PDB file of N, CA and C in Angstrom:
ATOM      1  N   MET A   1      -6.875  -1.103  17.711  1.00 73.00           N
ATOM      2  CA  MET A   1      -7.209   0.348  17.077  1.00 73.00           C
ATOM      3  C   MET A   1      -5.890   1.192  17.128  1.00 73.00           C
ATOM      4  N   LYS A   2      -5.484   1.733  16.091  1.00 84.00           N
ATOM      5  CA  LYS A   2      -4.613   2.561  15.835  1.00 84.00           C
ATOM      6  C   LYS A   2      -4.925   3.984  16.205  1.00 84.00           C
ATOM      7  N   THR A   3      -3.926   4.568  16.710  1.00 90.00           N
ATOM      8  CA  THR A   3      -4.188   6.023  17.400  1.00 90.00           C
ATOM      9  C   THR A   3      -4.208   6.961  16.126  1.00 90.00           C
ATOM     10  N   GLU A   4      -4.398   8.207  16.245  1.00 90.00           N
ATOM     11  CA  GLU A   4      -4.596   9.332  15.101  1.00 90.00           C
ATOM     12  C   GLU A   4      -3.129   9.463  14.947  1.00 90.00           C
ATOM     13  N   SER A   5      -2.258   9.570  15.864  1.00 92.00           N
ATOM     14  CA  SER A   5      -0.716   9.821  15.552  1.00 92.00           C
ATOM     15  C   SER A   5      -0.314   8.701  14.811  1.00 92.00           C
ATOM     16  N   GLN A   6      -0.668   7.469  15.057  1.00 90.00           N
ATOM     17  CA  GLN A   6      -0.020   6.242  14.110  1.00 90.00           C
ATOM     18  C   GLN A   6      -0.745   6.509  12.573  1.00 90.00           C
ATOM     19  N   TRP A   7      -1.792   6.963  12.665  1.00 88.00           N
ATOM     20  CA  TRP A   7      -2.221   7.105  11.227  1.00 88.00           C
ATOM     21  C   TRP A   7      -1.531   8.152  10.500  1.00 88.00           C
ATOM     22  N   ASP A   8      -1.546   9.236  11.214  1.00 89.00           N
ATOM     23  CA  ASP A   8      -0.903  10.332  10.577  1.00 89.00           C
ATOM     24  C   ASP A   8       0.647  10.087  10.043  1.00 89.00           C
ATOM     25  N   SER A   9       1.352   9.215  11.005  1.00 92.00           N
ATOM     26  CA  SER A   9       2.753   8.922  10.807  1.00 92.00           C
ATOM     27  C   SER A   9       2.535   7.951   9.518  1.00 92.00           C
ATOM     28  N   LEU A  10       1.727   6.854   9.485  1.00 90.00           N
ATOM     29  CA  LEU A  10       1.810   6.105   8.397  1.00 90.00           C
ATOM     30  C   LEU A  10       1.393   6.667   6.898  1.00 90.00           C
ATOM     31  N   LYS A  11       0.344   7.735   6.963  1.00 92.00           N
ATOM     32  CA  LYS A  11       0.192   8.524   5.781  1.00 92.00           C
ATOM     33  C   LYS A  11       1.181   9.307   5.387  1.00 92.00           C
ATOM     34  N   TRP A  12       2.097   9.774   6.347  1.00 93.00           N
ATOM     35  CA  TRP A  12       3.170  10.664   5.923  1.00 93.00           C
ATOM     36  C   TRP A  12       4.203   9.631   5.316  1.00 93.00           C
ATOM     37  N   LYS A  13       4.281   8.563   5.988  1.00 94.00           N
ATOM     38  CA  LYS A  13       5.407   7.483   5.471  1.00 94.00           C
ATOM     39  C   LYS A  13       5.015   7.167   3.945  1.00 94.00           C
ATOM     40  N   SER A  14       3.672   7.087   3.665  1.00 94.00           N
ATOM     41  CA  SER A  14       3.290   6.575   2.494  1.00 94.00           C
ATOM     42  C   SER A  14       3.523   7.482   1.201  1.00 94.00           C
ATOM     43  N   ARG A  15       3.696   8.740   1.719  1.00 93.00           N
ATOM     44  CA  ARG A  15       4.046   9.820   0.588  1.00 93.00           C
ATOM     45  C   ARG A  15       5.388   9.704   0.196  1.00 93.00           C
ATOM     46  N   ARG A  16       5.760   9.259  -0.916  1.00 90.00           N
ATOM     47  CA  ARG A  16       6.983   8.780  -1.304  1.00 90.00           C
ATOM     48  C   ARG A  16       7.643   9.879  -2.263  1.00 90.00           C
ATOM     49  N   GLY A  17       6.713  10.960  -2.594  1.00 89.00           N
ATOM     50  CA  GLY A  17       7.476  11.795  -3.478  1.00 89.00           C
ATOM     51  C   GLY A  17       7.751  11.297  -5.022  1.00 89.00           C
ATOM     52  N   MET A  18       7.205  10.438  -5.284  1.00 92.00           N
ATOM     53  CA  MET A  18       7.202   9.688  -6.775  1.00 92.00           C
ATOM     54  C   MET A  18       5.678   9.466  -7.223  1.00 92.00           C
ATOM     55  N   LYS A  19       5.277  10.190  -8.218  1.00 93.00           N
ATOM     56  CA  LYS A  19       4.109  10.310  -8.530  1.00 93.00           C
ATOM     57  C   LYS A  19       3.434   8.912  -8.733  1.00 93.00           C
ATOM     58  N   GLU A  20       4.107   7.881  -9.479  1.00 91.00           N
ATOM     59  CA  GLU A  20       3.304   6.585  -9.503  1.00 91.00           C
ATOM     60  C   GLU A  20       3.221   5.920  -8.075  1.00 91.00           C
ATOM     61  N   LEU A  21       4.025   6.159  -7.157  1.00 95.00           N
ATOM     62  CA  LEU A  21       3.805   5.346  -5.802  1.00 95.00           C
ATOM     63  C   LEU A  21       2.775   6.204  -5.201  1.00 95.00           C
ATOM     64  N   ASP A  22       2.734   7.479  -5.173  1.00 95.00           N
ATOM     65  CA  ASP A  22       1.655   8.275  -4.476  1.00 95.00           C
ATOM     66  C   ASP A  22       0.340   7.885  -4.848  1.00 95.00           C
ATOM     67  N   LEU A  23       0.193   7.727  -6.285  1.00 94.00           N
ATOM     68  CA  LEU A  23      -1.202   7.406  -6.964  1.00 94.00           C
ATOM     69  C   LEU A  23      -1.559   6.015  -6.426  1.00 94.00           C
ATOM     70  N   MET A  24      -0.656   5.106  -6.110  1.00 95.00           N
ATOM     71  CA  MET A  24      -1.072   3.874  -5.965  1.00 95.00           C
ATOM     72  C   MET A  24      -1.270   3.678  -4.224  1.00 95.00           C
ATOM     73  N   LEU A  25      -0.239   4.380  -3.538  1.00 97.00           N
ATOM     74  CA  LEU A  25      -0.478   4.173  -2.009  1.00 97.00           C
ATOM     75  C   LEU A  25      -1.486   4.978  -1.437  1.00 97.00           C
ATOM     76  N   GLU A  26      -1.602   6.350  -1.631  1.00 95.00           N
ATOM     77  CA  GLU A  26      -2.455   7.271  -0.953  1.00 95.00           C
ATOM     78  C   GLU A  26      -3.772   6.685  -1.031  1.00 95.00           C
ATOM     79  N   PRO A  27      -4.468   6.481  -2.096  1.00 95.00           N
ATOM     80  CA  PRO A  27      -5.773   6.027  -1.950  1.00 95.00           C
ATOM     81  C   PRO A  27      -5.986   4.601  -1.262  1.00 95.00           C
ATOM     82  N   TYR A  28      -4.969   3.757  -1.397  1.00 96.00           N
ATOM     83  CA  TYR A  28      -5.181   2.692  -0.439  1.00 96.00           C
ATOM     84  C   TYR A  28      -5.202   2.907   1.040  1.00 96.00           C
ATOM     85  N   VAL A  29      -4.341   3.730   1.391  1.00 96.00           N
ATOM     86  CA  VAL A  29      -4.219   4.036   2.683  1.00 96.00           C
ATOM     87  C   VAL A  29      -5.389   4.925   3.296  1.00 96.00           C
ATOM     88  N   ASN A  30      -6.008   5.786   2.341  1.00 94.00           N
ATOM     89  CA  ASN A  30      -7.019   6.631   2.780  1.00 94.00           C
ATOM     90  C   ASN A  30      -8.469   5.686   2.716  1.00 94.00           C
ATOM     91  N   ASP A  31      -8.631   4.857   1.714  1.00 94.00           N
ATOM     92  CA  ASP A  31      -9.857   4.121   1.531  1.00 94.00           C
ATOM     93  C   ASP A  31      -9.897   2.733   2.114  1.00 94.00           C
ATOM     94  N   TYR A  32      -8.871   1.947   1.771  1.00 93.00           N
ATOM     95  CA  TYR A  32      -8.613   0.593   2.436  1.00 93.00           C
ATOM     96  C   TYR A  32      -8.525   0.428   3.785  1.00 93.00           C
ATOM     97  N   LEU A  33      -7.163   0.882   4.165  1.00 92.00           N
ATOM     98  CA  LEU A  33      -6.486   0.546   5.352  1.00 92.00           C
ATOM     99  C   LEU A  33      -7.436   1.006   6.641  1.00 92.00           C
ATOM    100  N   PRO A  34      -8.278   2.140   6.551  1.00 91.00           N
ATOM    101  CA  PRO A  34      -9.053   2.191   7.782  1.00 91.00           C
ATOM    102  C   PRO A  34      -9.938   1.356   8.309  1.00 91.00           C
ATOM    103  N   GLN A  35     -10.406   0.110   7.342  1.00 92.00           N
ATOM    104  CA  GLN A  35     -11.203  -0.869   7.806  1.00 92.00           C
ATOM    105  C   GLN A  35     -10.363  -2.228   7.931  1.00 92.00           C
ATOM    106  N   ALA A  36      -8.936  -2.056   7.807  1.00 91.00           N
ATOM    107  CA  ALA A  36      -7.996  -3.136   8.005  1.00 91.00           C
ATOM    108  C   ALA A  36      -7.867  -3.438   9.349  1.00 91.00           C
ATOM    109  N   SER A  37      -7.327  -4.619   9.503  1.00 93.00           N
ATOM    110  CA  SER A  37      -6.875  -5.152  10.859  1.00 93.00           C
ATOM    111  C   SER A  37      -5.717  -4.525  11.382  1.00 93.00           C
ATOM    112  N   ASP A  38      -5.470  -4.553  12.823  1.00 93.00           N
ATOM    113  CA  ASP A  38      -4.172  -4.051  13.109  1.00 93.00           C
ATOM    114  C   ASP A  38      -3.027  -4.617  12.529  1.00 93.00           C
ATOM    115  N   GLN A  39      -3.278  -6.123  12.334  1.00 95.00           N
ATOM    116  CA  GLN A  39      -2.128  -6.833  11.538  1.00 95.00           C
ATOM    117  C   GLN A  39      -1.863  -6.161  10.134  1.00 95.00           C
ATOM    118  N   GLU A  40      -2.893  -5.929   9.450  1.00 95.00           N
ATOM    119  CA  GLU A  40      -2.456  -5.355   8.021  1.00 95.00           C
ATOM    120  C   GLU A  40      -1.958  -4.136   8.143  1.00 95.00           C
ATOM    121  N   PHE A  41      -2.423  -3.273   9.144  1.00 93.00           N
ATOM    122  CA  PHE A  41      -1.788  -2.029   9.229  1.00 93.00           C
ATOM    123  C   PHE A  41      -0.262  -1.998   9.528  1.00 93.00           C
ATOM    124  N   ASP A  42      -0.094  -3.069  10.465  1.00 94.00           N
ATOM    125  CA  ASP A  42       1.399  -3.251  10.740  1.00 94.00           C
ATOM    126  C   ASP A  42       2.270  -3.895   9.565  1.00 94.00           C
ATOM    127  N   GLU A  43       1.483  -4.759   8.672  1.00 96.00           N
ATOM    128  CA  GLU A  43       2.233  -5.225   7.667  1.00 96.00           C
ATOM    129  C   GLU A  43       2.450  -4.112   6.661  1.00 96.00           C
ATOM    130  N   TYR A  44       1.526  -3.444   6.321  1.00 97.00           N
ATOM    131  CA  TYR A  44       1.751  -2.335   5.303  1.00 97.00           C
ATOM    132  C   TYR A  44       2.906  -1.441   5.758  1.00 97.00           C
ATOM    133  N   ASN A  45       2.936  -0.972   7.043  1.00 95.00           N
ATOM    134  CA  ASN A  45       3.987  -0.319   7.608  1.00 95.00           C
ATOM    135  C   ASN A  45       5.243  -0.917   7.326  1.00 95.00           C
ATOM    136  N   THR A  46       5.562  -2.065   7.399  1.00 96.00           N
ATOM    137  CA  THR A  46       6.757  -3.039   7.330  1.00 96.00           C
ATOM    138  C   THR A  46       7.107  -2.837   5.744  1.00 96.00           C
ATOM    139  N   PHE A  47       5.998  -2.886   4.952  1.00 97.00           N
ATOM    140  CA  PHE A  47       6.085  -2.995   3.493  1.00 97.00           C
ATOM    141  C   PHE A  47       6.846  -1.679   3.017  1.00 97.00           C
ATOM    142  N   LEU A  48       6.427  -0.575   3.721  1.00 97.00           N
ATOM    143  CA  LEU A  48       7.092   0.920   3.431  1.00 97.00           C
ATOM    144  C   LEU A  48       8.453   0.979   3.662  1.00 97.00           C
ATOM    145  N   ASP A  49       9.067  -0.076   4.360  1.00 97.00           N
ATOM    146  CA  ASP A  49      10.509   0.073   4.735  1.00 97.00           C
ATOM    147  C   ASP A  49      11.220  -0.350   3.469  1.00 97.00           C
ATOM    148  N   CYS A  50      10.508  -1.022   2.267  1.00 97.00           N
ATOM    149  CA  CYS A  50      11.184  -1.077   1.065  1.00 97.00           C
ATOM    150  C   CYS A  50      11.526   0.288   0.344  1.00 97.00           C
ATOM    151  N   THR A  51      12.613   0.104  -0.624  1.00 97.00           N
ATOM    152  CA  THR A  51      13.050   1.442  -1.274  1.00 97.00           C
ATOM    153  C   THR A  51      11.954   1.837  -2.152  1.00 97.00           C
ATOM    154  N   ASP A  52      11.951   3.150  -2.630  1.00 96.00           N
ATOM    155  CA  ASP A  52      11.000   3.546  -3.764  1.00 96.00           C
ATOM    156  C   ASP A  52      11.308   2.601  -4.945  1.00 96.00           C
ATOM    157  N   LEU A  53      12.342   2.369  -5.361  1.00 96.00           N
ATOM    158  CA  LEU A  53      12.536   1.646  -6.617  1.00 96.00           C
ATOM    159  C   LEU A  53      11.949   0.159  -6.374  1.00 96.00           C
ATOM    160  N   GLU A  54      12.146  -0.446  -5.364  1.00 97.00           N
ATOM    161  CA  GLU A  54      11.654  -1.788  -4.941  1.00 97.00           C
ATOM    162  C   GLU A  54      10.025  -1.650  -5.064  1.00 97.00           C
ATOM    163  N   LEU A  55       9.476  -0.809  -4.314  1.00 98.00           N
ATOM    164  CA  LEU A  55       8.037  -0.769  -4.416  1.00 98.00           C
ATOM    165  C   LEU A  55       7.543  -0.338  -5.801  1.00 98.00           C
ATOM    166  N   VAL A  56       7.863   0.360  -6.627  1.00 97.00           N
ATOM    167  CA  VAL A  56       7.674   0.540  -7.895  1.00 97.00           C
ATOM    168  C   VAL A  56       7.621  -0.741  -8.641  1.00 97.00           C
ATOM    169  N   ARG A  57       8.698  -1.429  -8.702  1.00 97.00           N
ATOM    170  CA  ARG A  57       8.944  -2.680  -9.272  1.00 97.00           C
ATOM    171  C   ARG A  57       8.108  -3.671  -8.979  1.00 97.00           C
ATOM    172  N   TYR A  58       7.734  -3.769  -7.637  1.00 98.00           N
ATOM    173  CA  TYR A  58       6.657  -4.820  -6.916  1.00 98.00           C
ATOM    174  C   TYR A  58       5.311  -4.437  -7.539  1.00 98.00           C
ATOM    175  N   LEU A  59       4.855  -3.284  -7.474  1.00 97.00           N
ATOM    176  CA  LEU A  59       3.499  -2.788  -7.696  1.00 97.00           C
ATOM    177  C   LEU A  59       3.237  -2.732  -9.283  1.00 97.00           C
ATOM    178  N   LEU A  60       4.328  -2.628 -10.067  1.00 95.00           N
ATOM    179  CA  LEU A  60       4.246  -2.596 -11.533  1.00 95.00           C
ATOM    180  C   LEU A  60       4.331  -4.133 -12.016  1.00 95.00           C
ATOM    181  N   ARG A  61       4.493  -5.056 -11.199  1.00 95.00           N
ATOM    182  CA  ARG A  61       4.955  -6.555 -11.268  1.00 95.00           C
ATOM    183  C   ARG A  61       6.017  -6.759 -12.471  1.00 95.00           C
ATOM    184  N   ARG A  62       6.986  -5.759 -12.068  1.00 97.00           N
ATOM    185  CA  ARG A  62       8.276  -5.982 -12.751  1.00 97.00           C
ATOM    186  C   ARG A  62       9.231  -7.002 -12.049  1.00 97.00           C
ATOM    187  N   GLN A  63       8.989  -7.100 -10.800  1.00 97.00           N
ATOM    188  CA  GLN A  63       9.886  -7.865  -9.723  1.00 97.00           C
ATOM    189  C   GLN A  63       8.940  -8.513  -8.717  1.00 97.00           C
ATOM    190  N   THR A  64       9.267  -9.645  -8.402  1.00 96.00           N
ATOM    191  CA  THR A  64       8.344 -10.346  -7.236  1.00 96.00           C
ATOM    192  C   THR A  64       9.221 -10.247  -5.916  1.00 96.00           C
ATOM    193  N   PRO A  65       8.649  -9.618  -4.887  1.00 97.00           N
ATOM    194  CA  PRO A  65       9.247  -9.549  -3.509  1.00 97.00           C
ATOM    195  C   PRO A  65       9.491 -11.005  -3.172  1.00 97.00           C
ATOM    196  N   VAL A  66      10.595 -11.005  -2.276  1.00 96.00           N
ATOM    197  CA  VAL A  66      11.158 -12.286  -1.787  1.00 96.00           C
ATOM    198  C   VAL A  66      10.288 -12.637  -0.454  1.00 96.00           C
ATOM    199  N   ASP A  67      10.344 -11.529   0.261  1.00 97.00           N
ATOM    200  CA  ASP A  67       9.390 -11.422   1.626  1.00 97.00           C
ATOM    201  C   ASP A  67       8.080 -11.732   1.270  1.00 97.00           C
ATOM    202  N   PRO A  68       7.468 -12.853   2.010  1.00 97.00           N
ATOM    203  CA  PRO A  68       6.152 -13.393   1.848  1.00 97.00           C
ATOM    204  C   PRO A  68       5.309 -12.182   2.255  1.00 97.00           C
ATOM    205  N   LEU A  69       5.473 -11.490   3.174  1.00 97.00           N
ATOM    206  CA  LEU A  69       4.652 -10.427   3.879  1.00 97.00           C
ATOM    207  C   LEU A  69       4.621  -9.212   2.816  1.00 97.00           C
ATOM    208  N   VAL A  70       5.561  -8.941   2.269  1.00 98.00           N
ATOM    209  CA  VAL A  70       5.506  -7.961   1.097  1.00 98.00           C
ATOM    210  C   VAL A  70       4.822  -8.340   0.054  1.00 98.00           C
ATOM    211  N   VAL A  71       4.939  -9.645  -0.450  1.00 98.00           N
ATOM    212  CA  VAL A  71       4.002 -10.128  -1.374  1.00 98.00           C
ATOM    213  C   VAL A  71       2.639 -10.033  -0.993  1.00 98.00           C
ATOM    214  N   LYS A  72       2.270 -10.163   0.073  1.00 98.00           N
ATOM    215  CA  LYS A  72       0.936 -10.236   0.618  1.00 98.00           C
ATOM    216  C   LYS A  72       0.502  -8.763   0.595  1.00 98.00           C
ATOM    217  N   VAL A  73       1.062  -7.837   1.049  1.00 98.00           N
ATOM    218  CA  VAL A  73       0.871  -6.318   0.917  1.00 98.00           C
ATOM    219  C   VAL A  73       0.723  -5.967  -0.596  1.00 98.00           C
ATOM    220  N   VAL A  74       1.660  -6.342  -1.454  1.00 98.00           N
ATOM    221  CA  VAL A  74       1.763  -5.899  -2.990  1.00 98.00           C
ATOM    222  C   VAL A  74       0.264  -6.438  -3.439  1.00 98.00           C
ATOM    223  N   ASN A  75       0.019  -7.698  -3.239  1.00 98.00           N
ATOM    224  CA  ASN A  75      -1.331  -8.334  -3.823  1.00 98.00           C
ATOM    225  C   ASN A  75      -2.507  -7.535  -3.147  1.00 98.00           C
ATOM    226  N   SER A  76      -2.573  -7.292  -2.134  1.00 97.00           N
ATOM    227  CA  SER A  76      -3.569  -6.351  -1.492  1.00 97.00           C
ATOM    228  C   SER A  76      -3.691  -5.023  -2.282  1.00 97.00           C
ATOM    229  N   ILE A  77      -2.704  -4.278  -2.395  1.00 98.00           N
ATOM    230  CA  ILE A  77      -2.797  -3.189  -3.110  1.00 98.00           C
ATOM    231  C   ILE A  77      -3.252  -3.417  -4.557  1.00 98.00           C
ATOM    232  N   ILE A  78      -2.660  -4.160  -5.248  1.00 97.00           N
ATOM    233  CA  ILE A  78      -3.017  -4.398  -6.552  1.00 97.00           C
ATOM    234  C   ILE A  78      -4.370  -4.672  -6.730  1.00 97.00           C
ATOM    235  N   ALA A  79      -5.150  -5.747  -5.708  1.00 97.00           N
ATOM    236  CA  ALA A  79      -6.346  -6.054  -5.820  1.00 97.00           C
ATOM    237  C   ALA A  79      -7.395  -5.006  -5.517  1.00 97.00           C
ATOM    238  N   TYR A  80      -6.918  -3.966  -4.741  1.00 96.00           N
ATOM    239  CA  TYR A  80      -7.736  -2.901  -4.256  1.00 96.00           C
ATOM    240  C   TYR A  80      -8.001  -2.085  -5.525  1.00 96.00           C
ATOM    241  N   HIS A  81      -6.901  -1.707  -6.163  1.00 95.00           N
ATOM    242  CA  HIS A  81      -6.773  -1.008  -7.569  1.00 95.00           C
ATOM    243  C   HIS A  81      -7.725  -1.768  -8.367  1.00 95.00           C
ATOM    244  N   GLU A  82      -7.534  -2.855  -8.609  1.00 95.00           N
ATOM    245  CA  GLU A  82      -8.281  -3.571  -9.733  1.00 95.00           C
ATOM    246  C   GLU A  82      -9.813  -3.604  -9.276  1.00 95.00           C
ATOM    247  N   LYS A  83     -10.164  -3.689  -8.020  1.00 94.00           N
ATOM    248  CA  LYS A  83     -11.547  -3.311  -7.704  1.00 94.00           C
ATOM    249  C   LYS A  83     -11.955  -2.151  -7.959  1.00 94.00           C
ATOM    250  N   ILE A  84     -11.379  -0.989  -7.632  1.00 92.00           N
ATOM    251  CA  ILE A  84     -11.736   0.367  -7.808  1.00 92.00           C
ATOM    252  C   ILE A  84     -11.927   0.538  -9.388  1.00 92.00           C
ATOM    253  N   LEU A  85     -10.913  -0.007 -10.263  1.00 89.00           N
ATOM    254  CA  LEU A  85     -11.018   0.196 -11.499  1.00 89.00           C
ATOM    255  C   LEU A  85     -12.278  -0.354 -12.093  1.00 89.00           C
ATOM    256  N   LYS A  86     -12.638  -1.801 -11.694  1.00 90.00           N
ATOM    257  CA  LYS A  86     -14.011  -2.428 -12.255  1.00 90.00           C
ATOM    258  C   LYS A  86     -15.047  -1.587 -11.920  1.00 90.00           C
ATOM    259  N   GLU A  87     -15.070  -1.109 -10.668  1.00 89.00           N
ATOM    260  CA  GLU A  87     -16.325  -0.293 -10.232  1.00 89.00           C
ATOM    261  C   GLU A  87     -16.487   1.046 -10.944  1.00 89.00           C
ATOM    262  N   ASN A  88     -15.313   1.720 -11.447  1.00 88.00           N
ATOM    263  CA  ASN A  88     -15.675   2.775 -12.210  1.00 88.00           C
ATOM    264  C   ASN A  88     -15.762   2.568 -13.575  1.00 88.00           C
ATOM    265  N   ILE A  89     -15.381   1.461 -13.984  1.00 87.00           N
ATOM    266  CA  ILE A  89     -15.624   1.068 -15.697  1.00 87.00           C
ATOM    267  C   ILE A  89     -16.878   0.542 -15.749  1.00 87.00           C
ATOM    268  N   GLY A  90     -17.230  -0.296 -15.177  1.00 65.00           N
ATOM    269  CA  GLY A  90     -18.590  -1.171 -15.167  1.00 65.00           C
ATOM    270  C   GLY A  90     -19.410  -1.198 -14.127  1.00 65.00           C
TER     271      GLY A  90
END
């Protein structure tokens, strides 16, 4: 179980200042990660060590990450947004 301080730090680290990233990362952090395991929390935190440009390229599927951990997090974020989109459309 993560502390409130760890959550606050992760939320702050997720705010990248790039609209495209903020729109993808903030809902994921606020809606999905609270139910995720500590391992997923830590993996996401590591994922945030990537540069903004790398994150945009990965999340828009313009580039495939080399690191399998990053691939896992990218796939989780994309799956989360696809699920939300399906729920809201149909």
